[in-house]
XYZ file of C-alpha atoms in Angstrom:
707
model
C 14.605 168.110 -100.708
C 12.122 165.605 -99.256
C 8.862 166.451 -97.504
C 9.984 165.414 -94.052
C 8.357 167.464 -91.272
C 6.295 169.488 -93.752
C 2.672 169.924 -92.669
C 0.252 169.675 -95.588
C -3.421 170.531 -95.041
C -5.742 168.838 -97.530
C -9.314 170.067 -98.062
C -11.663 167.174 -98.863
C -15.212 167.532 -100.162
C -17.158 165.356 -102.641
C -16.059 161.778 -103.474
C -14.220 162.829 -106.624
C -12.147 165.208 -104.485
C -10.985 162.176 -102.522
C -10.358 160.261 -105.742
C -8.001 162.903 -107.151
C -6.390 164.167 -103.938
C -5.975 161.000 -101.874
C -3.201 159.507 -104.066
C -1.229 162.769 -103.859
C -1.742 163.149 -100.116
C -0.770 159.559 -99.348
C 2.355 159.802 -101.511
C 3.319 163.012 -99.695
C 2.900 161.146 -96.429
C 5.205 158.399 -97.714
C 7.801 161.088 -98.439
C 7.723 162.224 -94.814
C 5.018 164.905 -94.805
C 2.403 165.167 -92.083
C -0.921 165.321 -93.940
C -3.967 166.755 -92.189
C -7.317 166.106 -93.882
C -9.877 168.744 -92.941
C -13.572 169.031 -93.752
C -16.248 171.681 -93.693
C -19.747 171.123 -92.370
C -22.109 170.460 -95.273
C -25.297 168.631 -96.186
C -23.276 165.981 -98.035
C -21.242 163.470 -95.960
C -17.784 164.622 -97.067
C -16.155 162.352 -94.503
C -17.572 159.119 -95.955
C -14.680 158.267 -98.285
C -12.085 159.151 -95.685
C -13.731 156.789 -93.201
C -13.875 154.046 -95.849
C -10.147 154.548 -96.487
C -9.302 154.497 -92.782
C -8.055 158.088 -92.747
C -8.255 160.419 -89.769
C -9.722 163.851 -90.395
C -10.775 167.006 -88.612
C -13.835 169.185 -88.947
C -13.185 172.903 -89.005
C -15.690 173.268 -86.190
C -13.295 171.257 -84.001
C -11.287 174.484 -83.797
C -14.147 176.544 -82.407
C -13.192 178.198 -79.128
C -14.706 181.103 -77.195
C -12.680 183.758 -78.992
C -13.541 182.299 -82.394
C -17.228 182.029 -81.492
C -17.253 185.680 -80.458
C -15.651 186.700 -83.771
C -18.268 184.720 -85.673
C -21.196 186.259 -83.785
C -19.988 189.847 -84.020
C -19.041 189.557 -87.703
C -22.349 187.937 -88.636
C -24.283 190.622 -86.765
C -22.423 193.429 -88.515
C -22.764 191.768 -91.909
C -26.505 191.198 -91.586
C -27.076 194.820 -90.580
C -25.452 195.901 -93.829
C -27.017 193.121 -95.884
C -30.572 193.876 -94.828
C -30.276 197.358 -96.297
C -28.892 196.006 -99.560
C -30.728 192.808 -100.314
C -33.981 194.622 -101.121
C -32.300 196.698 -103.809
C -32.156 193.771 -106.221
C -35.415 192.115 -107.152
C -33.736 188.742 -107.651
C -33.522 188.231 -103.893
C -37.260 187.590 -103.760
C -36.356 183.987 -104.680
C -34.036 183.594 -101.678
C -35.544 183.837 -98.217
C -33.832 185.862 -95.510
C -33.613 182.665 -93.484
C -31.664 180.937 -96.264
C -29.455 183.983 -96.761
C -28.563 184.221 -93.080
C -27.955 180.447 -92.929
C -25.504 180.681 -95.808
C -23.698 183.675 -94.307
C -23.507 182.013 -90.926
C -21.937 178.883 -92.433
C -19.402 180.848 -94.489
C -18.340 183.096 -91.612
C -18.112 180.152 -89.225
C -15.913 178.270 -91.691
C -13.713 181.310 -92.239
C -12.874 181.947 -88.603
C -12.577 178.254 -87.758
C -10.174 177.803 -90.674
C -8.194 180.793 -89.441
C -7.982 179.177 -86.012
C -6.957 175.909 -87.719
C -4.055 177.778 -89.363
C -3.001 179.389 -86.099
C -3.029 176.080 -84.265
C -1.804 173.585 -86.882
C 0.691 175.883 -88.689
C 0.390 174.218 -92.120
C 3.260 174.730 -94.583
C 1.058 174.064 -97.621
C -2.621 173.779 -98.538
C -3.899 171.464 -101.261
C -7.434 171.324 -102.623
C -9.082 169.998 -105.745
C -9.815 173.537 -106.947
C -10.777 176.956 -105.642
C -14.036 177.465 -107.549
C -16.384 176.810 -104.611
C -16.718 178.796 -101.404
C -14.434 176.478 -99.440
C -11.713 176.767 -102.055
C -11.961 180.554 -101.938
C -11.972 180.776 -98.143
C -8.909 178.552 -98.038
C -7.183 180.562 -100.739
C -7.888 183.906 -99.089
C -6.532 182.770 -95.736
C -3.552 181.070 -97.370
C -2.663 184.416 -98.981
C -3.272 186.272 -95.736
C -0.870 184.008 -93.841
C 1.653 183.557 -96.674
C 1.014 179.825 -97.139
C 1.400 178.262 -100.621
C -1.790 176.836 -102.121
C -1.728 174.011 -104.685
C -4.920 173.174 -106.554
C -5.943 170.601 -109.156
C -8.332 170.133 -112.054
C -11.796 168.818 -111.219
C -12.891 167.029 -114.387
C -12.975 167.205 -118.181
C -13.407 170.922 -118.887
C -15.377 170.432 -122.073
C -17.752 173.382 -121.824
C -17.520 177.031 -120.852
C -18.220 178.055 -117.240
C -17.845 181.470 -115.663
C -16.226 179.887 -112.608
C -13.186 178.977 -114.740
C -12.270 182.671 -114.576
C -11.606 182.181 -110.854
C -9.663 178.912 -111.176
C -6.257 180.466 -110.420
C -7.067 183.459 -108.209
C -5.254 182.318 -105.065
C -3.444 179.220 -106.351
C 0.332 179.223 -106.146
C 0.316 176.439 -108.732
C -2.713 174.919 -110.443
C -1.940 171.359 -111.560
C -4.025 170.396 -114.572
C -4.442 167.428 -116.867
C -3.087 168.889 -120.097
C -3.154 171.317 -122.986
C -6.908 171.176 -123.604
C -7.635 172.300 -120.043
C -5.056 175.080 -120.288
C -6.711 176.377 -123.456
C -10.146 176.358 -121.827
C -8.946 178.028 -118.628
C -6.850 180.520 -120.569
C -9.880 181.562 -122.602
C -11.549 182.385 -119.262
C -8.611 184.590 -118.172
C -7.070 182.145 -115.716
C -3.362 182.794 -115.114
C -1.467 180.727 -117.688
C 1.735 181.127 -115.663
C 0.188 179.169 -112.788
C -1.071 176.254 -114.909
C 1.265 173.239 -114.804
C 0.672 170.003 -116.733
C 0.878 166.814 -114.686
C -1.850 164.557 -116.108
C -4.709 162.954 -114.179
C -3.675 161.928 -110.654
C -6.320 159.230 -110.397
C -6.592 157.854 -113.911
C -2.901 157.042 -114.269
C -3.028 154.478 -111.484
C -6.638 153.462 -112.129
C -5.873 152.117 -115.615
C -3.167 149.879 -114.192
C -5.190 148.759 -111.161
C -8.593 148.202 -112.747
C -7.266 146.505 -115.897
C -5.792 143.694 -113.818
C -7.255 140.393 -115.157
C -8.285 139.246 -111.673
C -10.186 142.496 -111.084
C -11.937 142.239 -114.472
C -12.960 138.650 -113.716
C -14.332 139.690 -110.326
C -16.454 142.481 -111.837
C -17.913 140.353 -114.655
C -18.870 137.639 -112.174
C -20.312 140.174 -109.733
C -22.517 141.686 -112.454
C -23.472 138.306 -113.871
C -22.342 139.027 -117.421
C -22.717 135.981 -119.704
C -19.582 134.725 -121.458
C -19.164 135.537 -125.138
C -21.071 138.831 -125.067
C -19.655 142.122 -126.295
C -19.941 144.548 -123.366
C -21.162 148.063 -124.232
C -21.060 150.513 -121.321
C -23.485 153.431 -121.694
C -22.468 156.693 -119.981
C -25.242 159.240 -119.436
C -25.010 162.971 -118.842
C -27.559 164.650 -116.530
C -30.024 165.421 -119.323
C -30.133 161.852 -120.583
C -30.347 160.577 -117.005
C -33.682 162.417 -116.684
C -35.300 160.692 -119.671
C -38.235 158.493 -118.626
C -40.054 158.496 -121.980
C -40.485 154.880 -123.046
C -40.626 155.852 -126.734
C -37.099 157.288 -126.537
C -35.640 154.141 -125.031
C -37.590 151.977 -127.482
C -35.874 153.817 -130.352
C -32.537 153.473 -128.568
C -32.699 149.658 -128.587
C -33.922 149.356 -132.171
C -31.384 147.609 -134.360
C -29.507 145.850 -131.540
C -29.077 142.088 -131.310
C -28.137 139.482 -128.740
C -24.421 139.788 -129.580
C -24.053 142.702 -127.175
C -25.056 143.443 -123.593
C -25.598 147.000 -122.393
C -24.469 148.238 -118.977
C -26.006 151.609 -118.092
C -23.946 153.723 -115.665
C -26.335 156.405 -114.432
C -25.099 159.923 -113.706
C -24.267 160.211 -109.959
C -26.281 163.418 -109.558
C -29.489 161.995 -111.035
C -32.455 161.692 -108.658
C -33.053 158.184 -107.349
C -36.773 158.348 -108.166
C -36.034 159.251 -111.789
C -33.488 156.454 -112.040
C -35.975 153.906 -110.692
C -38.557 154.892 -113.311
C -35.967 154.664 -116.100
C -34.747 151.318 -114.761
C -38.217 149.858 -115.009
C -38.640 151.094 -118.584
C -35.240 149.867 -119.812
C -35.469 146.474 -118.121
C -38.881 146.008 -119.696
C -37.477 146.773 -123.170
C -34.153 144.954 -122.722
C -34.231 142.450 -119.832
C -30.538 141.535 -120.293
C -29.360 145.123 -119.849
C -27.655 145.917 -116.548
C -28.698 149.112 -114.742
C -26.358 150.660 -112.170
C -27.226 153.699 -110.088
C -24.037 153.577 -108.026
C -21.012 151.547 -109.082
C -17.315 152.181 -109.510
C -17.197 153.535 -113.080
C -13.579 152.510 -113.661
C -14.435 148.879 -113.017
C -16.924 149.207 -115.871
C -14.474 150.917 -118.232
C -11.985 148.130 -117.529
C -14.389 145.360 -118.617
C -16.016 147.275 -121.478
C -15.396 146.340 -125.096
C -17.035 149.572 -126.282
C -18.486 152.702 -124.695
C -21.424 154.864 -125.740
C -21.693 158.362 -124.319
C -25.068 160.078 -124.215
C -24.077 163.742 -124.105
C -20.920 165.148 -122.493
C -19.353 163.266 -119.600
C -15.863 163.134 -118.115
C -16.123 159.342 -118.275
C -16.274 159.561 -122.075
C -12.808 161.082 -122.132
C -11.589 158.574 -119.569
C -12.969 155.668 -121.601
C -10.634 156.694 -124.424
C -7.736 156.656 -121.942
C -8.721 153.061 -121.093
C -8.439 152.301 -124.815
C -12.165 151.752 -125.388
C -13.670 152.693 -128.778
C -16.218 155.464 -128.213
C -19.614 156.016 -129.803
C -21.780 159.045 -129.141
C -25.229 160.577 -129.131
C -25.571 164.357 -128.658
C -27.072 165.873 -125.528
C -30.840 166.203 -125.336
C -30.587 169.979 -125.640
C -29.959 169.613 -129.361
C -26.376 170.847 -129.328
C -23.766 169.434 -131.665
C -22.354 165.991 -131.116
C -19.252 167.058 -129.164
C -17.102 163.925 -129.424
C -18.100 163.110 -132.997
C -17.309 166.657 -134.100
C -13.894 166.316 -132.452
C -13.263 163.160 -134.448
C -12.687 160.856 -131.463
C -16.042 159.057 -131.482
C -18.304 157.519 -134.099
C -21.916 158.593 -134.262
C -24.832 156.336 -133.327
C -27.302 159.109 -134.112
C -30.210 159.077 -134.760
C -31.492 156.713 -132.099
C -31.276 153.091 -133.195
C -28.512 153.660 -135.753
C -25.939 151.088 -134.619
C -24.240 150.561 -137.998
C -20.941 152.126 -136.878
C -20.836 149.974 -133.746
C -21.356 146.700 -135.609
C -18.909 147.732 -138.339
C -16.269 148.396 -135.678
C -16.952 145.013 -134.046
C -16.192 143.404 -137.400
C -13.410 145.644 -138.762
C -11.934 147.581 -135.825
C -11.709 151.340 -135.226
C -11.206 153.351 -138.445
C -7.556 154.526 -138.696
C -8.421 158.247 -138.836
C -10.431 157.922 -135.613
C -7.517 156.121 -133.954
C -5.103 158.905 -134.925
C -7.503 161.559 -133.628
C -7.791 159.718 -130.312
C -4.005 159.660 -129.873
C -3.805 163.411 -130.366
C -6.847 164.006 -128.169
C -5.345 162.016 -125.314
C -2.039 163.857 -125.655
C -3.788 167.227 -125.413
C -6.135 166.132 -122.658
C -3.872 164.116 -120.361
C -0.350 165.381 -121.099
C 1.093 161.916 -120.472
C -0.514 158.631 -119.510
C 2.727 157.245 -118.123
C 1.799 156.458 -114.517
C 3.805 159.426 -113.172
C 1.182 162.134 -112.602
C 1.380 161.777 -108.809
C 5.177 161.901 -108.932
C 4.991 165.127 -110.939
C 2.586 166.643 -108.392
C 4.951 165.753 -105.521
C 7.926 167.226 -107.401
C 6.085 170.541 -107.761
C 5.178 170.615 -104.072
C 8.806 169.883 -103.145
C 10.028 172.651 -105.408
C 7.618 175.119 -103.829
C 9.205 174.387 -100.464
C 12.693 174.737 -101.953
C 11.750 178.088 -103.477
C 10.762 179.386 -100.071
C 14.062 178.564 -98.345
C 15.392 179.927 -96.106
C 12.411 180.210 -93.795
C 10.036 183.114 -94.227
C 10.994 186.331 -92.534
C 10.988 190.067 -92.977
C 13.749 191.866 -94.781
C 14.991 188.914 -96.819
C 15.583 190.447 -100.191
C 17.120 187.310 -101.670
C 16.217 183.712 -100.943
C 17.275 180.160 -101.655
C 20.015 179.881 -104.261
C 20.176 183.565 -105.138
C 23.458 185.288 -104.506
C 24.339 188.845 -103.700
C 25.575 190.907 -106.641
C 29.347 191.177 -106.724
C 30.650 194.507 -105.531
C 32.769 196.265 -108.158
C 34.761 199.426 -108.280
C 32.709 201.876 -110.287
C 33.171 205.272 -111.854
C 31.070 207.963 -110.226
C 28.476 209.450 -112.550
C 29.006 206.877 -115.325
C 25.932 205.233 -116.850
C 26.191 201.589 -117.986
C 23.700 200.269 -120.542
C 23.526 196.470 -120.215
C 22.122 194.714 -123.279
C 21.962 190.981 -124.061
C 22.706 190.464 -127.748
C 19.933 188.036 -128.609
C 20.152 186.369 -132.015
C 18.689 189.091 -134.241
C 21.378 191.516 -135.452
C 18.856 193.994 -136.857
C 17.035 194.270 -133.535
C 20.244 194.745 -131.548
C 21.455 197.352 -134.023
C 18.195 199.298 -133.606
C 18.831 199.505 -129.854
C 22.491 200.479 -130.220
C 21.702 203.129 -132.842
C 19.103 204.699 -130.553
C 21.689 204.986 -127.778
C 24.234 206.687 -130.043
C 21.603 209.176 -131.180
C 19.743 209.942 -127.966
C 22.002 209.446 -124.933
C 23.209 212.840 -123.676
C 25.148 211.782 -120.569
C 28.774 212.958 -120.520
C 30.087 209.560 -119.411
C 28.408 206.343 -120.495
C 29.250 202.869 -121.742
C 27.541 199.913 -123.364
C 28.004 196.365 -122.078
C 26.789 193.813 -124.606
C 26.340 190.286 -123.282
C 26.730 188.129 -126.374
C 24.762 184.895 -126.205
C 24.927 184.170 -129.953
C 28.312 183.747 -131.688
C 26.844 184.971 -134.987
C 26.391 188.454 -133.504
C 30.090 188.984 -132.748
C 31.007 189.708 -136.348
C 28.493 192.521 -136.580
C 29.767 194.103 -133.349
C 33.356 194.284 -134.602
C 32.413 197.174 -136.870
C 30.876 199.318 -134.095
C 32.985 201.956 -132.367
C 32.569 203.619 -128.969
C 32.939 202.723 -125.330
C 31.655 199.173 -125.492
C 32.461 195.991 -123.603
C 31.722 192.514 -124.940
C 30.867 189.776 -122.435
C 30.377 186.170 -123.518
C 27.475 184.095 -122.210
C 25.245 181.225 -123.262
C 21.517 180.611 -123.394
C 18.453 182.849 -123.289
C 18.151 183.233 -119.516
C 17.627 186.988 -119.283
C 18.494 187.183 -115.574
C 21.812 185.455 -116.130
C 22.664 187.743 -119.053
C 21.759 190.861 -117.070
C 23.793 189.659 -114.070
C 26.871 189.002 -116.199
C 26.544 192.440 -117.719
C 26.240 194.067 -114.295
C 29.396 192.285 -113.110
C 31.361 193.691 -116.049
C 29.873 197.190 -115.983
C 31.806 200.082 -114.448
C 29.008 202.637 -114.103
C 27.387 204.096 -111.003
C 24.018 203.753 -112.765
C 22.802 200.538 -114.411
C 20.197 200.511 -117.180
C 19.059 197.059 -118.314
C 17.696 196.919 -121.867
C 16.606 193.899 -123.822
C 17.443 194.130 -127.546
C 14.566 195.662 -129.444
C 14.062 198.587 -127.050
C 14.692 201.918 -128.796
C 15.982 204.539 -126.348
C 14.464 207.976 -126.947
C 14.029 210.396 -124.020
C 15.431 210.174 -120.477
C 14.636 213.465 -118.736
C 15.078 213.035 -114.981
C 16.061 209.373 -115.283
C 19.247 209.548 -113.190
C 17.474 211.468 -110.433
C 14.723 208.864 -110.522
C 17.060 205.919 -110.073
C 19.281 207.468 -107.413
C 17.294 205.780 -104.640
C 14.713 203.791 -106.592
C 14.144 201.091 -109.151
C 12.726 202.928 -112.160
C 10.950 202.316 -115.406
C 9.466 204.482 -118.116
C 6.690 204.447 -120.728
C 7.337 202.035 -123.576
C 5.354 202.547 -126.757
C 5.028 200.719 -130.033
C 6.376 202.381 -133.206
C 2.841 203.637 -133.985
C 2.767 205.411 -130.575
C 0.232 203.009 -129.048
C 1.198 201.921 -125.525
C 3.311 198.789 -125.186
C 4.031 198.929 -121.436
C 3.142 201.791 -119.117
C 4.362 200.067 -116.003
C 3.315 196.708 -114.555
C 0.187 196.016 -112.533
C -1.253 192.904 -110.869
C -4.594 191.469 -111.916
C -7.334 189.524 -110.148
C -5.075 186.426 -110.153
C -2.203 188.188 -108.312
C -0.432 187.978 -111.674
C 1.675 190.760 -113.254
C 0.591 192.256 -116.563
C 1.791 195.108 -118.762
C -0.403 198.189 -118.308
C -1.435 199.391 -121.746
C -3.765 202.274 -120.968
C -3.645 205.867 -122.104
C -5.499 207.993 -119.567
C -4.737 207.979 -115.843
C -6.759 209.684 -113.177
C -6.724 209.778 -109.391
C -9.683 208.409 -107.498
C -10.511 208.215 -103.842
C -11.866 204.887 -102.680
C -12.329 203.994 -99.030
C -10.255 207.081 -98.183
C -7.304 205.453 -99.962
C -6.197 207.355 -103.064
C -4.995 205.168 -105.877
C -4.652 205.280 -109.624
C -7.149 203.748 -111.976
C -6.799 203.577 -115.721
C -9.109 203.992 -118.655
C -8.452 202.692 -122.102
C -8.740 204.748 -125.263
C -12.540 204.278 -125.298
C -12.944 205.456 -121.721
C -13.615 202.005 -120.282
C -12.180 201.008 -116.933
C -9.316 198.607 -117.496
C -7.704 196.742 -114.605
C -7.398 199.554 -112.057
C -4.883 198.509 -109.397
C -6.467 198.661 -105.991
C -4.943 198.299 -102.530
C -4.870 194.592 -101.612
C -5.978 193.353 -98.202
C -7.302 196.757 -97.103
C -5.697 200.153 -96.745
C -2.004 200.628 -97.164
C -1.493 197.448 -99.171
C 1.417 197.159 -101.521
C -0.858 197.755 -104.507
C -1.983 201.221 -103.393
C -0.251 204.278 -104.759
C -1.075 207.945 -104.540
C 1.187 209.398 -107.193
C 1.310 208.952 -110.947
C 5.030 208.188 -110.673
C 4.437 204.846 -108.932
C 3.400 201.425 -110.171
C 3.287 197.974 -108.610
C 6.294 197.203 -110.808
C 8.081 198.575 -113.853
C 9.653 196.946 -116.863
C 8.607 195.632 -120.229
C 12.233 195.414 -121.360
C 13.642 198.508 -119.639
C 14.492 198.708 -115.938
C 17.088 200.922 -114.254
C 18.660 201.459 -110.848
C 21.823 202.775 -109.252
C 24.586 200.327 -108.484
C 24.058 200.746 -104.735
C 20.386 199.787 -105.182
C 21.307 196.809 -107.370
C 23.824 195.574 -104.825
C 21.457 196.013 -101.889
C 18.690 194.117 -103.690
C 20.926 191.389 -105.056
C 21.099 189.728 -108.433
C 18.262 189.089 -110.820
C 16.901 185.642 -109.935
C 18.262 183.251 -112.567
C 15.602 180.627 -111.802
C 12.651 182.781 -112.857
C 11.018 183.116 -116.294
C 12.228 186.053 -118.368
C 8.878 187.845 -118.382
C 8.668 187.690 -114.554
C 12.133 188.920 -113.557
C 11.169 192.604 -113.544
C 8.171 192.151 -111.206
C 10.380 189.882 -109.092
C 13.140 192.453 -108.598
C 10.527 195.143 -107.874
C 9.045 192.940 -105.147
C 12.540 192.521 -103.708
C 12.969 196.289 -103.712
C 9.668 196.899 -101.929
C 10.515 194.263 -99.341
C 13.605 196.357 -98.545
C 11.553 199.587 -98.531
C 13.146 200.746 -101.783
C 10.768 202.727 -103.966
C 9.686 201.621 -107.422
C 9.204 204.650 -109.670
C 7.520 205.090 -113.011
C 8.905 208.126 -114.871
C 6.220 209.421 -117.264
C 8.434 212.160 -118.742
C 10.842 209.601 -120.209
C 10.143 207.483 -123.270
C 11.389 204.438 -125.175
C 9.920 202.284 -127.923
C 9.475 198.560 -128.412
C 10.888 197.941 -131.885
C 10.441 194.184 -131.477
C 9.728 191.960 -128.475
C 12.592 189.606 -127.660
C 13.462 187.186 -124.842
C 10.096 187.412 -123.057
C 8.416 184.031 -123.007
C 11.257 182.218 -124.722
C 12.082 180.241 -121.577
C 8.475 179.305 -120.781
C 7.476 175.800 -121.841
C 5.361 172.903 -120.644
C 8.489 171.182 -119.336
C 10.152 174.225 -117.792
C 7.562 174.934 -115.101
C 10.049 175.770 -112.348
C 10.821 179.247 -113.684
C 7.173 180.218 -113.181
C 6.397 178.318 -109.974
C 9.321 179.863 -108.121
C 8.043 183.404 -108.720
C 4.619 182.660 -107.255
C 5.988 180.463 -104.455
C 8.551 182.918 -103.092
C 6.130 185.854 -102.863
C 2.993 184.157 -101.483
C 1.020 186.694 -99.463
C 3.085 189.649 -100.714
C 1.601 190.202 -104.156
C -0.569 193.192 -104.938
C -4.020 192.326 -106.279
C -6.816 193.912 -108.263
C -10.014 192.911 -106.438
C -12.349 194.223 -109.158
C -13.658 190.935 -110.544
C -16.374 192.551 -112.664
C -13.813 194.619 -114.507
C -11.434 191.653 -114.789
C -14.075 189.265 -116.146
C -15.313 191.782 -118.717
C -17.058 190.089 -121.631
C -17.179 186.758 -119.780
C -20.130 188.192 -117.828
C -22.170 188.807 -120.962
C -25.142 186.464 -121.260
């Protein structure tokens, strides 16, 4: 599928947004998409880079009409009436004038309703933005969810230090396209949704290395900067703390031990104050007249001509210098923290100030082999692949999102795209069919089968084993009873379940992954007569394994593992919240998007979804819903089929009086890999705007909020 006639709305802000997003947007346009760049009103000239690149754009305020203006005025008035009574309850607001507060609220509300009007008028099929950590990213994400529009976001820079905002990096994103494994680990530690994180590499750096390293470009830059021939070029990259240093004694120590063999180029941090830079420039030029000071200059042009780079503190450019193949030397930040890049083994130390022994040794002997090996691994983890195809990977993901949403959105579509309806089969009234993939662990499968023989009390039941490992067949030959064997290949749980359902003859279908020990099923058949049903799953030590499935702050399903449930009344909407064994609130599901949302439930028998390795339904329900989606990751197929059921107004029931155990977890996660991103993206793409959501960020963030 190409992007022809797809309308892609691209949010542009600071210059580095343009740097990362422009290559993706322009490639999408080449593939036939109509790309609309839109801007918010801000103190910074967001439009500057677009004008320089000859791109048309639209301000959100262009969509202001009388109806929108009236919405803005009435909403702001109502908000300020409430806010005035609240803002005096916290002493911290004494630092923030009412004028500034109202100005901020006015801007945010204006942007919200203008963006909503933009959506109504332009009808975008997809939003892209650098990330959703600022207010514009969140406003866009919220409205994208409200209108069921996919939202693709990207990584902003080198995520080398912890930030609370990382916990909100994947809240609304359909897919969050990041540089590599290191970023995933950082975002994962902040509770971002791992399922939404897709490796593509750096969309700017891939092409920049090729473009800026061109010999003609390097010659142009060296001539422009007036660099004498025969000098070793050392580019110095400063973080914000070092960029504020105007103490002449510090810079005197810095230059101690250097000689005329090298020339320093100082690339100042872009957020440093001009006045501070000018003072530092005077000091450094006085101490080292040959040094070149640059307040604003294309940093990649400098990395391309550099022989060596020195980073003062943590900067994204330090990581990028390694991608350009430049040996890196480092001084720690001025706050006294550890030397980040030296500790990681990718840079050599030039600490304390004036200690240039490692630099001169490298000039003579080259980079030490152990440092070179560390750099290779660091680049692999940080950039996934530096193969010039990051933009192509981003486009492929956007195309697949559109494919996953075919046919066009509409109510009552229980199956979409390539999914097929389940085959109708003559069945035996009252018979129960247990459908179990074999897996590759005979002991685990035997535990499940033994539990059925001991605990199933139905007068008419059968077992359908879908064998996906030839080694299991020998073990099954010694088992008696009403059992069918179906051959299959692979570890795609949906496919195995579907094959089992096709072969089964029962009126009731119970899908079990191997490792689930069946124990108690009181009321199960009544529960699945007109519903999709699940039950409590516990570990062998009786601790909860899965007590139904909820959705967290990221619109992402998770296994509920709480013990105590209690009803609460919030906003006149009764819903269940949970407490863990210590009595702490733990991810209470709340109604999304106001009252009556899919996430609200008023009875202990209901969950957003059920599963964990056990999910049951009558054949008529299974056939009306359709097959399990064979293009979705194993651990997401249960939430997916529950969403299908709810779309068709079929209830999803949690049966607390039943019980099974998780002897060993199998299949879940086995089909999730860095390469196999489609089986996760499809789940989030097909249900945009229809997910439940837990809006309680404080509870979600938990210990991340501790100072």
